[in-house]
Amino acid sequence: MAPWCWFDAAADGPPAPIDEHDRPARPQLVYPLGDPPPAGEAREIAPGVYWVRMPLPFALNHINLWLLRDGDGWTLVDCGFGIDATLALWEQIFATRLEGKKILRIIVTHYHPDHVGCAGWLQQRWNCEVWMTETEYLSAHAAIVDGGGDSMGRAEELFRRHGLTGERLQSNAVRKSNYKKGVPSLPQAFRRILEGDEISIDGQSWKVIVGRGHAPEHAMLYCAAQNVMISGDQVLPKITTNVGVWPSQPNGNPLKLFLDSMNKFTGLPGDVLILPSHGPVFRGLHERLAQLKHHHDERLAEVVEACVEPKT
């Protein structure tokens, strides 16, 4: 599976069914905002915080992006998949929703194409800075050249070492990297953000929280004054974030990194409003983290059970 096609669930649909036997009852998440805004629109969901939804050409057919009022301009968080349809929708928003103000900066949560795809175009369009963690910036530049060490040739060798043979191996071998399809250009300079940084946006502090496992140095933003967190792909309400081992790091343990990253949220309020990259805006962060941990416990138990005797 390519790192830019992460989900096999339908958009806004539930995770793939798993055995519900003995599942402990858990509180339900709350979705306070109803339906998302139409493509090309921007809806205010908290003071100065606007929800934008852009289409994606995948089974997961959308991404949520965020416009933050910022003094005499705007800060944009994530960019959308870099195709003509997205650019046209951005121009529609610029013409109708910016109140004559400029985009002052772009914050990119991580390097996947639906998040960074329009960053190069937007940077040139508005002559503004792109803010990212360093690892995500470098990962984007590596991926656009050769898949960041995850070319299909390397992937084929990884699959072969783990027992994949015959037609299934050949079907993977014919796949090509499509990173460039969603990332026509990248910023050639950036401003680095770090864990714990406090970014002032419209006079309010947004703290950078770094998560791992889905992407190497995924940035999230938490505003205590608004009780809002932009969670990117790190915490999603209805589908589970893809966590993959890639050929460039065949002995990595990304699931441990992902689960360990959940500890970053233990001190956040239980009613924090979560703005995810996919699915609806929700409340119930700690309930969702418990669901994700339980889900991975179940799936790991299935793996252990499958290892009782040799299998392909």
PDB file of C-alpha atoms in Angstrom:
ATOM      1  CA  MET A   1       0.000   0.000   0.000  1.00  0.00           C
ATOM      2  CA  ALA A   2       1.402   3.372  -0.999  1.00  0.00           C
ATOM      3  CA  PRO A   3       1.857   5.879   1.832  1.00  0.00           C
ATOM      4  CA  TRP A   4      -0.558   8.317   0.172  1.00  0.00           C
ATOM      5  CA  CYS A   5      -3.556   5.929  -0.064  1.00  0.00           C
ATOM      6  CA  TRP A   6      -3.903   5.046   3.577  1.00  0.00           C
ATOM      7  CA  PHE A   7      -7.480   3.957   4.132  1.00  0.00           C
ATOM      8  CA  ASP A   8      -9.622   1.204   2.665  1.00  0.00           C
ATOM      9  CA  ALA A   9     -12.751   2.361   4.476  1.00  0.00           C
ATOM     10  CA  ALA A  10     -15.333   4.512   2.739  1.00  0.00           C
ATOM     11  CA  ALA A  11     -15.268   8.191   3.548  1.00  0.00           C
ATOM     12  CA  ASP A  12     -16.829   8.925   6.934  1.00  0.00           C
ATOM     13  CA  GLY A  13     -17.651   5.227   7.258  1.00  0.00           C
ATOM     14  CA  PRO A  14     -16.865   3.017  10.238  1.00  0.00           C
ATOM     15  CA  PRO A  15     -13.678   0.983  10.544  1.00  0.00           C
ATOM     16  CA  ALA A  16     -13.661  -2.503   9.051  1.00  0.00           C
ATOM     17  CA  PRO A  17     -15.862  -4.795  11.195  1.00  0.00           C
ATOM     18  CA  ILE A  18     -14.107  -6.705  13.941  1.00  0.00           C
ATOM     19  CA  ASP A  19     -15.332  -9.229  16.464  1.00  0.00           C
ATOM     20  CA  GLU A  20     -17.484  -7.410  19.015  1.00  0.00           C
ATOM     21  CA  HIS A  21     -17.457 -10.304  21.514  1.00  0.00           C
ATOM     22  CA  ASP A  22     -16.418  -9.122  24.966  1.00  0.00           C
ATOM     23  CA  ARG A  23     -15.813  -5.573  23.737  1.00  0.00           C
ATOM     24  CA  PRO A  24     -16.192  -3.278  26.764  1.00  0.00           C
ATOM     25  CA  ALA A  25     -18.880  -0.617  26.511  1.00  0.00           C
ATOM     26  CA  ARG A  26     -17.369   2.775  25.806  1.00  0.00           C
ATOM     27  CA  PRO A  27     -18.833   6.268  25.693  1.00  0.00           C
ATOM     28  CA  GLN A  28     -19.828   7.442  22.243  1.00  0.00           C
ATOM     29  CA  LEU A  29     -18.092  10.273  20.468  1.00  0.00           C
ATOM     30  CA  VAL A  30     -20.037  13.487  19.967  1.00  0.00           C
ATOM     31  CA  TYR A  31     -20.238  15.209  16.571  1.00  0.00           C
ATOM     32  CA  PRO A  32     -21.491  18.715  17.405  1.00  0.00           C
ATOM     33  CA  LEU A  33     -21.233  20.410  14.013  1.00  0.00           C
ATOM     34  CA  GLY A  34     -23.327  18.298  11.665  1.00  0.00           C
ATOM     35  CA  ASP A  35     -22.544  18.017   7.985  1.00  0.00           C
ATOM     36  CA  PRO A  36     -19.261  19.376   6.587  1.00  0.00           C
ATOM     37  CA  PRO A  37     -19.176  22.499   4.428  1.00  0.00           C
ATOM     38  CA  PRO A  38     -19.517  21.982   0.665  1.00  0.00           C
ATOM     39  CA  ALA A  39     -16.338  22.021  -1.380  1.00  0.00           C
ATOM     40  CA  GLY A  40     -15.264  25.589  -2.064  1.00  0.00           C
ATOM     41  CA  GLU A  41     -16.894  26.927   1.097  1.00  0.00           C
ATOM     42  CA  ALA A  42     -15.495  27.834   4.532  1.00  0.00           C
ATOM     43  CA  ARG A  43     -17.591  27.462   7.699  1.00  0.00           C
ATOM     44  CA  GLU A  44     -16.698  29.132  11.000  1.00  0.00           C
ATOM     45  CA  ILE A  45     -16.739  26.473  13.734  1.00  0.00           C
ATOM     46  CA  ALA A  46     -14.983  28.389  16.532  1.00  0.00           C
ATOM     47  CA  PRO A  47     -14.071  32.078  16.775  1.00  0.00           C
ATOM     48  CA  GLY A  48     -11.757  32.727  13.830  1.00  0.00           C
ATOM     49  CA  VAL A  49     -11.478  29.014  12.937  1.00  0.00           C
ATOM     50  CA  TYR A  50     -12.935  27.976   9.569  1.00  0.00           C
ATOM     51  CA  TRP A  51     -13.527  24.446   8.263  1.00  0.00           C
ATOM     52  CA  VAL A  52     -12.745  23.812   4.581  1.00  0.00           C
ATOM     53  CA  ARG A  53     -13.313  20.454   2.897  1.00  0.00           C
ATOM     54  CA  MET A  54     -11.631  19.512  -0.375  1.00  0.00           C
ATOM     55  CA  PRO A  55     -12.288  16.434  -2.540  1.00  0.00           C
ATOM     56  CA  LEU A  56      -9.751  13.634  -3.025  1.00  0.00           C
ATOM     57  CA  PRO A  57      -9.603  11.258  -6.020  1.00  0.00           C
ATOM     58  CA  PHE A  58      -9.582   8.132  -3.802  1.00  0.00           C
ATOM     59  CA  ALA A  59     -12.054   5.924  -1.957  1.00  0.00           C
ATOM     60  CA  LEU A  60     -11.317   8.252   0.953  1.00  0.00           C
ATOM     61  CA  ASN A  61     -12.839  11.120  -0.958  1.00  0.00           C
ATOM     62  CA  HIS A  62     -12.149  14.207   1.141  1.00  0.00           C
ATOM     63  CA  ILE A  63      -9.732  16.068   3.385  1.00  0.00           C
ATOM     64  CA  ASN A  64     -10.494  18.689   6.007  1.00  0.00           C
ATOM     65  CA  LEU A  65      -8.375  21.854   5.952  1.00  0.00           C
ATOM     66  CA  TRP A  66      -8.406  24.806   8.314  1.00  0.00           C
ATOM     67  CA  LEU A  67      -8.338  28.570   7.797  1.00  0.00           C
ATOM     68  CA  LEU A  68      -7.415  30.553  10.915  1.00  0.00           C
ATOM     69  CA  ARG A  69      -8.032  34.274  11.121  1.00  0.00           C
ATOM     70  CA  ASP A  70      -4.680  35.898  11.886  1.00  0.00           C
ATOM     71  CA  GLY A  71      -4.741  39.653  12.388  1.00  0.00           C
ATOM     72  CA  ASP A  72      -4.530  41.291   8.984  1.00  0.00           C
ATOM     73  CA  GLY A  73      -4.516  37.953   7.175  1.00  0.00           C
ATOM     74  CA  TRP A  74      -4.979  34.222   7.485  1.00  0.00           C
ATOM     75  CA  THR A  75      -3.008  31.152   8.504  1.00  0.00           C
ATOM     76  CA  LEU A  76      -3.816  28.015   6.518  1.00  0.00           C
ATOM     77  CA  VAL A  77      -3.327  24.553   8.014  1.00  0.00           C
ATOM     78  CA  ASP A  78      -2.787  21.867   5.336  1.00  0.00           C
ATOM     79  CA  CYS A  79      -3.255  22.374   1.625  1.00  0.00           C
ATOM     80  CA  GLY A  80      -5.114  19.618  -0.233  1.00  0.00           C
ATOM     81  CA  PHE A  81      -4.159  17.299  -3.102  1.00  0.00           C
ATOM     82  CA  GLY A  82      -2.301  19.242  -5.777  1.00  0.00           C
ATOM     83  CA  ILE A  83      -4.568  18.864  -8.806  1.00  0.00           C
ATOM     84  CA  ASP A  84      -6.431  21.428 -10.905  1.00  0.00           C
ATOM     85  CA  ALA A  85      -9.763  20.754  -9.201  1.00  0.00           C
ATOM     86  CA  THR A  86      -8.288  21.672  -5.814  1.00  0.00           C
ATOM     87  CA  LEU A  87      -6.604  24.805  -7.144  1.00  0.00           C
ATOM     88  CA  ALA A  88      -9.901  25.984  -8.648  1.00  0.00           C
ATOM     89  CA  LEU A  89     -11.692  25.490  -5.325  1.00  0.00           C
ATOM     90  CA  TRP A  90      -8.969  27.418  -3.520  1.00  0.00           C
ATOM     91  CA  GLU A  91      -9.397  30.310  -5.937  1.00  0.00           C
ATOM     92  CA  GLN A  92     -13.124  30.246  -5.210  1.00  0.00           C
ATOM     93  CA  ILE A  93     -12.435  30.491  -1.481  1.00  0.00           C
ATOM     94  CA  PHE A  94      -9.866  33.255  -1.984  1.00  0.00           C
ATOM     95  CA  ALA A  95     -12.403  35.262  -3.959  1.00  0.00           C
ATOM     96  CA  THR A  96     -15.281  34.864  -1.519  1.00  0.00           C
ATOM     97  CA  ARG A  97     -13.995  34.111   1.997  1.00  0.00           C
ATOM     98  CA  LEU A  98     -10.771  35.979   2.746  1.00  0.00           C
ATOM     99  CA  GLU A  99     -12.398  39.412   3.215  1.00  0.00           C
ATOM    100  CA  GLY A 100      -9.722  40.957   1.003  1.00  0.00           C
ATOM    101  CA  LYS A 101      -6.916  39.719   3.262  1.00  0.00           C
ATOM    102  CA  LYS A 102      -3.876  37.620   2.381  1.00  0.00           C
ATOM    103  CA  ILE A 103      -2.684  34.144   3.352  1.00  0.00           C
ATOM    104  CA  LEU A 104       0.228  35.009   5.653  1.00  0.00           C
ATOM    105  CA  ARG A 105       1.585  31.511   6.246  1.00  0.00           C
ATOM    106  CA  ILE A 106       0.880  27.854   5.622  1.00  0.00           C
ATOM    107  CA  ILE A 107       1.327  25.188   8.290  1.00  0.00           C
ATOM    108  CA  VAL A 108       1.649  21.629   6.951  1.00  0.00           C
ATOM    109  CA  THR A 109       1.012  18.798   9.408  1.00  0.00           C
ATOM    110  CA  HIS A 110       2.935  16.151   7.426  1.00  0.00           C
ATOM    111  CA  TYR A 111       4.315  15.258   4.025  1.00  0.00           C
ATOM    112  CA  HIS A 112       1.535  13.127   2.511  1.00  0.00           C
ATOM    113  CA  PRO A 113       0.167  14.530  -0.768  1.00  0.00           C
ATOM    114  CA  ASP A 114      -3.301  15.510   0.426  1.00  0.00           C
ATOM    115  CA  HIS A 115      -1.661  17.681   3.094  1.00  0.00           C
ATOM    116  CA  VAL A 116       1.351  19.176   1.290  1.00  0.00           C
ATOM    117  CA  GLY A 117       0.206  18.835  -2.332  1.00  0.00           C
ATOM    118  CA  CYS A 118      -0.732  22.472  -2.961  1.00  0.00           C
ATOM    119  CA  ALA A 119       1.940  23.957  -0.675  1.00  0.00           C
ATOM    120  CA  GLY A 120       4.356  24.939  -3.457  1.00  0.00           C
ATOM    121  CA  TRP A 121       1.597  26.581  -5.491  1.00  0.00           C
ATOM    122  CA  LEU A 122       0.140  28.353  -2.452  1.00  0.00           C
ATOM    123  CA  GLN A 123       3.546  29.630  -1.377  1.00  0.00           C
ATOM    124  CA  GLN A 124       4.089  31.194  -4.790  1.00  0.00           C
ATOM    125  CA  ARG A 125       0.485  32.400  -5.015  1.00  0.00           C
ATOM    126  CA  TRP A 126       0.725  34.341  -1.730  1.00  0.00           C
ATOM    127  CA  ASN A 127       4.500  34.817  -1.344  1.00  0.00           C
ATOM    128  CA  CYS A 128       4.290  33.399   2.174  1.00  0.00           C
ATOM    129  CA  GLU A 129       6.223  31.004   4.406  1.00  0.00           C
ATOM    130  CA  VAL A 130       5.516  27.300   4.794  1.00  0.00           C
ATOM    131  CA  TRP A 131       5.909  26.016   8.355  1.00  0.00           C
ATOM    132  CA  MET A 132       6.662  22.305   8.877  1.00  0.00           C
ATOM    133  CA  THR A 133       8.682  20.000  11.044  1.00  0.00           C
ATOM    134  CA  GLU A 134      12.051  19.320   9.473  1.00  0.00           C
ATOM    135  CA  THR A 135      11.544  15.577   9.018  1.00  0.00           C
ATOM    136  CA  GLU A 136       8.278  16.104   7.144  1.00  0.00           C
ATOM    137  CA  TYR A 137       9.836  18.729   4.874  1.00  0.00           C
ATOM    138  CA  LEU A 138      12.768  16.457   4.032  1.00  0.00           C
ATOM    139  CA  SER A 139      10.493  13.429   3.635  1.00  0.00           C
ATOM    140  CA  ALA A 140       8.427  15.306   1.064  1.00  0.00           C
ATOM    141  CA  HIS A 141      11.529  16.170  -0.950  1.00  0.00           C
ATOM    142  CA  ALA A 142      12.775  12.586  -0.753  1.00  0.00           C
ATOM    143  CA  ALA A 143       9.404  11.180  -1.784  1.00  0.00           C
ATOM    144  CA  ILE A 144       9.039  13.401  -4.829  1.00  0.00           C
ATOM    145  CA  VAL A 145      12.438  12.207  -6.119  1.00  0.00           C
ATOM    146  CA  ASP A 146      12.282   8.451  -5.588  1.00  0.00           C
ATOM    147  CA  GLY A 147       9.651   7.568  -3.045  1.00  0.00           C
ATOM    148  CA  GLY A 148      11.902   8.420  -0.132  1.00  0.00           C
ATOM    149  CA  GLY A 149      13.592   5.035  -0.259  1.00  0.00           C
ATOM    150  CA  ASP A 150      10.220   3.311  -0.674  1.00  0.00           C
ATOM    151  CA  SER A 151      10.354   2.704  -4.425  1.00  0.00           C
ATOM    152  CA  MET A 152       8.418  -0.289  -5.695  1.00  0.00           C
ATOM    153  CA  GLY A 153      11.666  -2.128  -6.407  1.00  0.00           C
ATOM    154  CA  ARG A 154      12.611  -1.914  -2.753  1.00  0.00           C
ATOM    155  CA  ALA A 155       9.049  -2.753  -1.759  1.00  0.00           C
ATOM    156  CA  GLU A 156       9.139  -5.894  -3.916  1.00  0.00           C
ATOM    157  CA  GLU A 157      12.258  -7.082  -2.119  1.00  0.00           C
ATOM    158  CA  LEU A 158      10.659  -6.401   1.274  1.00  0.00           C
ATOM    159  CA  PHE A 159       7.545  -8.368   0.277  1.00  0.00           C
ATOM    160  CA  ARG A 160       9.686 -11.239  -1.007  1.00  0.00           C
ATOM    161  CA  ARG A 161      11.631 -11.463   2.249  1.00  0.00           C
ATOM    162  CA  HIS A 162       8.336 -11.779   4.073  1.00  0.00           C
ATOM    163  CA  GLY A 163       7.061 -14.633   1.931  1.00  0.00           C
ATOM    164  CA  LEU A 164       5.026 -12.971  -0.790  1.00  0.00           C
ATOM    165  CA  THR A 165       5.405 -14.932  -4.035  1.00  0.00           C
ATOM    166  CA  GLY A 166       3.875 -15.572  -7.416  1.00  0.00           C
ATOM    167  CA  GLU A 167       1.078 -13.463  -8.839  1.00  0.00           C
ATOM    168  CA  ARG A 168       0.644 -11.417  -5.686  1.00  0.00           C
ATOM    169  CA  LEU A 169       4.261 -10.317  -5.801  1.00  0.00           C
ATOM    170  CA  GLN A 170       4.005  -9.527  -9.521  1.00  0.00           C
ATOM    171  CA  SER A 171       0.831  -7.476  -9.030  1.00  0.00           C
ATOM    172  CA  ASN A 172       2.679  -5.286  -6.531  1.00  0.00           C
ATOM    173  CA  ALA A 173       5.710  -5.028  -8.796  1.00  0.00           C
ATOM    174  CA  VAL A 174       3.756  -3.270 -11.569  1.00  0.00           C
ATOM    175  CA  ARG A 175       2.573  -0.482  -9.278  1.00  0.00           C
ATOM    176  CA  LYS A 176       4.334   2.837  -9.597  1.00  0.00           C
ATOM    177  CA  SER A 177       4.889   5.679  -7.192  1.00  0.00           C
ATOM    178  CA  ASN A 178       2.183   8.313  -7.685  1.00  0.00           C
ATOM    179  CA  TYR A 179       3.404  10.875  -5.170  1.00  0.00           C
ATOM    180  CA  LYS A 180       4.027  13.433  -7.900  1.00  0.00           C
ATOM    181  CA  LYS A 181       0.426  13.173  -9.099  1.00  0.00           C
ATOM    182  CA  GLY A 182      -0.678  14.984  -5.986  1.00  0.00           C
ATOM    183  CA  VAL A 183       2.441  17.092  -5.427  1.00  0.00           C
ATOM    184  CA  PRO A 184       3.303  19.015  -8.589  1.00  0.00           C
ATOM    185  CA  SER A 185       5.790  21.186  -6.703  1.00  0.00           C
ATOM    186  CA  LEU A 186       7.203  21.640  -3.215  1.00  0.00           C
ATOM    187  CA  PRO A 187       8.371  24.667  -1.260  1.00  0.00           C
ATOM    188  CA  GLN A 188      12.104  25.173  -1.683  1.00  0.00           C
ATOM    189  CA  ALA A 189      12.429  26.755   1.748  1.00  0.00           C
ATOM    190  CA  PHE A 190      10.497  26.406   4.990  1.00  0.00           C
ATOM    191  CA  ARG A 191      10.296  27.574   8.565  1.00  0.00           C
ATOM    192  CA  ARG A 192      10.964  24.769  11.022  1.00  0.00           C
ATOM    193  CA  ILE A 193       8.533  24.002  13.844  1.00  0.00           C
ATOM    194  CA  LEU A 194       9.401  21.858  16.847  1.00  0.00           C
ATOM    195  CA  GLU A 195       7.630  19.935  19.594  1.00  0.00           C
ATOM    196  CA  GLY A 196       6.406  22.396  22.217  1.00  0.00           C
ATOM    197  CA  ASP A 197       6.619  25.492  20.023  1.00  0.00           C
ATOM    198  CA  GLU A 198       3.947  28.088  20.727  1.00  0.00           C
ATOM    199  CA  ILE A 199       2.685  29.659  17.500  1.00  0.00           C
ATOM    200  CA  SER A 200       0.815  32.935  17.942  1.00  0.00           C
ATOM    201  CA  ILE A 201      -2.200  33.114  15.636  1.00  0.00           C
ATOM    202  CA  ASP A 202      -4.486  36.126  15.984  1.00  0.00           C
ATOM    203  CA  GLY A 203      -3.078  36.726  19.457  1.00  0.00           C
ATOM    204  CA  GLN A 204      -3.768  33.198  20.686  1.00  0.00           C
ATOM    205  CA  SER A 205      -1.181  30.507  21.366  1.00  0.00           C
ATOM    206  CA  TRP A 206      -1.316  27.248  19.416  1.00  0.00           C
ATOM    207  CA  LYS A 207       1.053  24.624  20.839  1.00  0.00           C
ATOM    208  CA  VAL A 208       2.825  22.180  18.526  1.00  0.00           C
ATOM    209  CA  ILE A 209       2.386  18.520  19.519  1.00  0.00           C
ATOM    210  CA  VAL A 210       4.367  15.968  17.496  1.00  0.00           C
ATOM    211  CA  GLY A 211       2.960  12.504  16.808  1.00  0.00           C
ATOM    212  CA  ARG A 212       4.665   9.561  15.151  1.00  0.00           C
ATOM    213  CA  GLY A 213       3.830   6.251  13.509  1.00  0.00           C
ATOM    214  CA  HIS A 214       1.659   7.440  10.629  1.00  0.00           C
ATOM    215  CA  ALA A 215       4.269   9.979   9.525  1.00  0.00           C
ATOM    216  CA  PRO A 216       7.750  10.531  10.946  1.00  0.00           C
ATOM    217  CA  GLU A 217       7.184  13.899  12.654  1.00  0.00           C
ATOM    218  CA  HIS A 218       3.490  14.747  12.321  1.00  0.00           C
ATOM    219  CA  ALA A 219       2.615  18.188  13.743  1.00  0.00           C
ATOM    220  CA  MET A 220      -0.656  18.858  15.574  1.00  0.00           C
ATOM    221  CA  LEU A 221      -1.813  22.186  16.984  1.00  0.00           C
ATOM    222  CA  TYR A 222      -3.609  22.727  20.308  1.00  0.00           C
ATOM    223  CA  CYS A 223      -5.149  26.042  21.377  1.00  0.00           C
ATOM    224  CA  ALA A 224      -5.992  26.061  25.103  1.00  0.00           C
ATOM    225  CA  ALA A 225      -7.885  29.359  24.836  1.00  0.00           C
ATOM    226  CA  GLN A 226     -10.244  27.860  22.258  1.00  0.00           C
ATOM    227  CA  ASN A 227     -10.080  24.279  23.623  1.00  0.00           C
ATOM    228  CA  VAL A 228      -9.463  23.112  20.049  1.00  0.00           C
ATOM    229  CA  MET A 229      -6.892  20.683  18.592  1.00  0.00           C
ATOM    230  CA  ILE A 230      -6.075  20.238  14.912  1.00  0.00           C
ATOM    231  CA  SER A 231      -5.185  16.544  14.935  1.00  0.00           C
ATOM    232  CA  GLY A 232      -4.317  15.917  11.278  1.00  0.00           C
ATOM    233  CA  ASP A 233      -4.223  12.187  10.552  1.00  0.00           C
ATOM    234  CA  GLN A 234      -2.916  11.269  14.005  1.00  0.00           C
ATOM    235  CA  VAL A 235      -6.389  11.010  15.598  1.00  0.00           C
ATOM    236  CA  LEU A 236      -9.370  10.274  13.347  1.00  0.00           C
ATOM    237  CA  PRO A 237     -12.931   9.656  14.531  1.00  0.00           C
ATOM    238  CA  LYS A 238     -14.276   6.861  12.317  1.00  0.00           C
ATOM    239  CA  ILE A 239     -11.359   5.182  10.610  1.00  0.00           C
ATOM    240  CA  THR A 240      -8.033   4.045  11.982  1.00  0.00           C
ATOM    241  CA  THR A 241      -4.862   5.783  10.899  1.00  0.00           C
ATOM    242  CA  ASN A 242      -2.638   3.710   8.640  1.00  0.00           C
ATOM    243  CA  VAL A 243       0.598   2.665  10.338  1.00  0.00           C
ATOM    244  CA  GLY A 244       2.962   0.982   7.898  1.00  0.00           C
ATOM    245  CA  VAL A 245       6.444  -0.517   7.784  1.00  0.00           C
ATOM    246  CA  TRP A 246       8.220   0.862   4.724  1.00  0.00           C
ATOM    247  CA  PRO A 247      11.158  -0.556   2.741  1.00  0.00           C
ATOM    248  CA  SER A 248      13.416   2.310   3.770  1.00  0.00           C
ATOM    249  CA  GLN A 249      13.086   1.218   7.420  1.00  0.00           C
ATOM    250  CA  PRO A 250      12.301  -2.516   7.296  1.00  0.00           C
ATOM    251  CA  ASN A 251      13.045  -3.115  10.978  1.00  0.00           C
ATOM    252  CA  GLY A 252      11.068  -0.143  12.256  1.00  0.00           C
ATOM    253  CA  ASN A 253       8.336  -0.365  14.871  1.00  0.00           C
ATOM    254  CA  PRO A 254       5.908   2.381  13.810  1.00  0.00           C
ATOM    255  CA  LEU A 255       2.979   0.949  15.760  1.00  0.00           C
ATOM    256  CA  LYS A 256       4.860   1.425  19.026  1.00  0.00           C
ATOM    257  CA  LEU A 257       5.621   4.998  17.985  1.00  0.00           C
ATOM    258  CA  PHE A 258       1.955   5.551  17.174  1.00  0.00           C
ATOM    259  CA  LEU A 259       0.690   4.110  20.466  1.00  0.00           C
ATOM    260  CA  ASP A 260       3.338   5.951  22.469  1.00  0.00           C
ATOM    261  CA  SER A 261       2.256   9.201  20.804  1.00  0.00           C
ATOM    262  CA  MET A 262      -1.174   8.819  22.399  1.00  0.00           C
ATOM    263  CA  ASN A 263       0.445   9.676  25.730  1.00  0.00           C
ATOM    264  CA  LYS A 264       0.912  13.222  24.421  1.00  0.00           C
ATOM    265  CA  PHE A 265      -2.840  13.804  24.850  1.00  0.00           C
ATOM    266  CA  THR A 266      -3.415  12.579  28.392  1.00  0.00           C
ATOM    267  CA  GLY A 267      -3.326  16.097  29.850  1.00  0.00           C
ATOM    268  CA  LEU A 268      -5.779  17.597  27.362  1.00  0.00           C
ATOM    269  CA  PRO A 269      -9.367  18.314  28.465  1.00  0.00           C
ATOM    270  CA  GLY A 270     -11.911  15.593  27.840  1.00  0.00           C
ATOM    271  CA  ASP A 271     -14.164  17.999  25.944  1.00  0.00           C
ATOM    272  CA  VAL A 272     -11.509  19.381  23.591  1.00  0.00           C
ATOM    273  CA  LEU A 273     -12.902  19.905  20.082  1.00  0.00           C
ATOM    274  CA  ILE A 274     -10.904  17.728  17.674  1.00  0.00           C
ATOM    275  CA  LEU A 275     -10.442  18.906  14.089  1.00  0.00           C
ATOM    276  CA  PRO A 276      -9.317  15.804  12.142  1.00  0.00           C
ATOM    277  CA  SER A 277      -8.139  15.615   8.556  1.00  0.00           C
ATOM    278  CA  HIS A 278     -10.799  13.047   7.646  1.00  0.00           C
ATOM    279  CA  GLY A 279     -14.297  12.542   8.975  1.00  0.00           C
ATOM    280  CA  PRO A 280     -16.389  14.855  11.134  1.00  0.00           C
ATOM    281  CA  VAL A 281     -15.246  17.258  13.825  1.00  0.00           C
ATOM    282  CA  PHE A 282     -15.786  15.580  17.194  1.00  0.00           C
ATOM    283  CA  ARG A 283     -15.516  15.640  20.970  1.00  0.00           C
ATOM    284  CA  GLY A 284     -14.418  12.611  22.952  1.00  0.00           C
ATOM    285  CA  LEU A 285     -10.638  12.512  22.512  1.00  0.00           C
ATOM    286  CA  HIS A 286      -9.939  10.157  25.399  1.00  0.00           C
ATOM    287  CA  GLU A 287     -12.760   7.813  24.397  1.00  0.00           C
ATOM    288  CA  ARG A 288     -11.369   7.684  20.869  1.00  0.00           C
ATOM    289  CA  LEU A 289      -7.841   6.955  22.108  1.00  0.00           C
ATOM    290  CA  ALA A 290      -9.212   4.086  24.208  1.00  0.00           C
ATOM    291  CA  GLN A 291     -11.025   2.733  21.141  1.00  0.00           C
ATOM    292  CA  LEU A 292      -7.853   2.869  19.062  1.00  0.00           C
ATOM    293  CA  LYS A 293      -5.777   1.122  21.725  1.00  0.00           C
ATOM    294  CA  HIS A 294      -8.394  -1.596  22.068  1.00  0.00           C
ATOM    295  CA  HIS A 295      -8.545  -2.007  18.291  1.00  0.00           C
ATOM    296  CA  HIS A 296      -4.788  -2.524  18.029  1.00  0.00           C
ATOM    297  CA  ASP A 297      -4.800  -4.925  20.985  1.00  0.00           C
ATOM    298  CA  GLU A 298      -7.365  -7.049  19.149  1.00  0.00           C
ATOM    299  CA  ARG A 299      -5.487  -6.977  15.862  1.00  0.00           C
ATOM    300  CA  LEU A 300      -2.154  -7.842  17.489  1.00  0.00           C
ATOM    301  CA  ALA A 301      -3.824 -10.759  19.266  1.00  0.00           C
ATOM    302  CA  GLU A 302      -5.017 -11.993  15.867  1.00  0.00           C
ATOM    303  CA  VAL A 303      -1.432 -11.842  14.583  1.00  0.00           C
ATOM    304  CA  VAL A 304      -0.125 -13.821  17.551  1.00  0.00           C
ATOM    305  CA  GLU A 305      -2.849 -16.432  17.034  1.00  0.00           C
ATOM    306  CA  ALA A 306      -1.983 -16.700  13.360  1.00  0.00           C
ATOM    307  CA  CYS A 307       1.655 -17.423  14.272  1.00  0.00           C
ATOM    308  CA  VAL A 308       0.815 -20.713  16.033  1.00  0.00           C
ATOM    309  CA  GLU A 309       1.745 -22.540  12.830  1.00  0.00           C
ATOM    310  CA  PRO A 310       3.561 -21.402   9.680  1.00  0.00           C
ATOM    311  CA  LYS A 311       1.461 -19.464   7.166  1.00  0.00           C
ATOM    312  CA  THR A 312       2.165 -17.311   4.142  1.00  0.00           C
TER     313      THR A 312
END
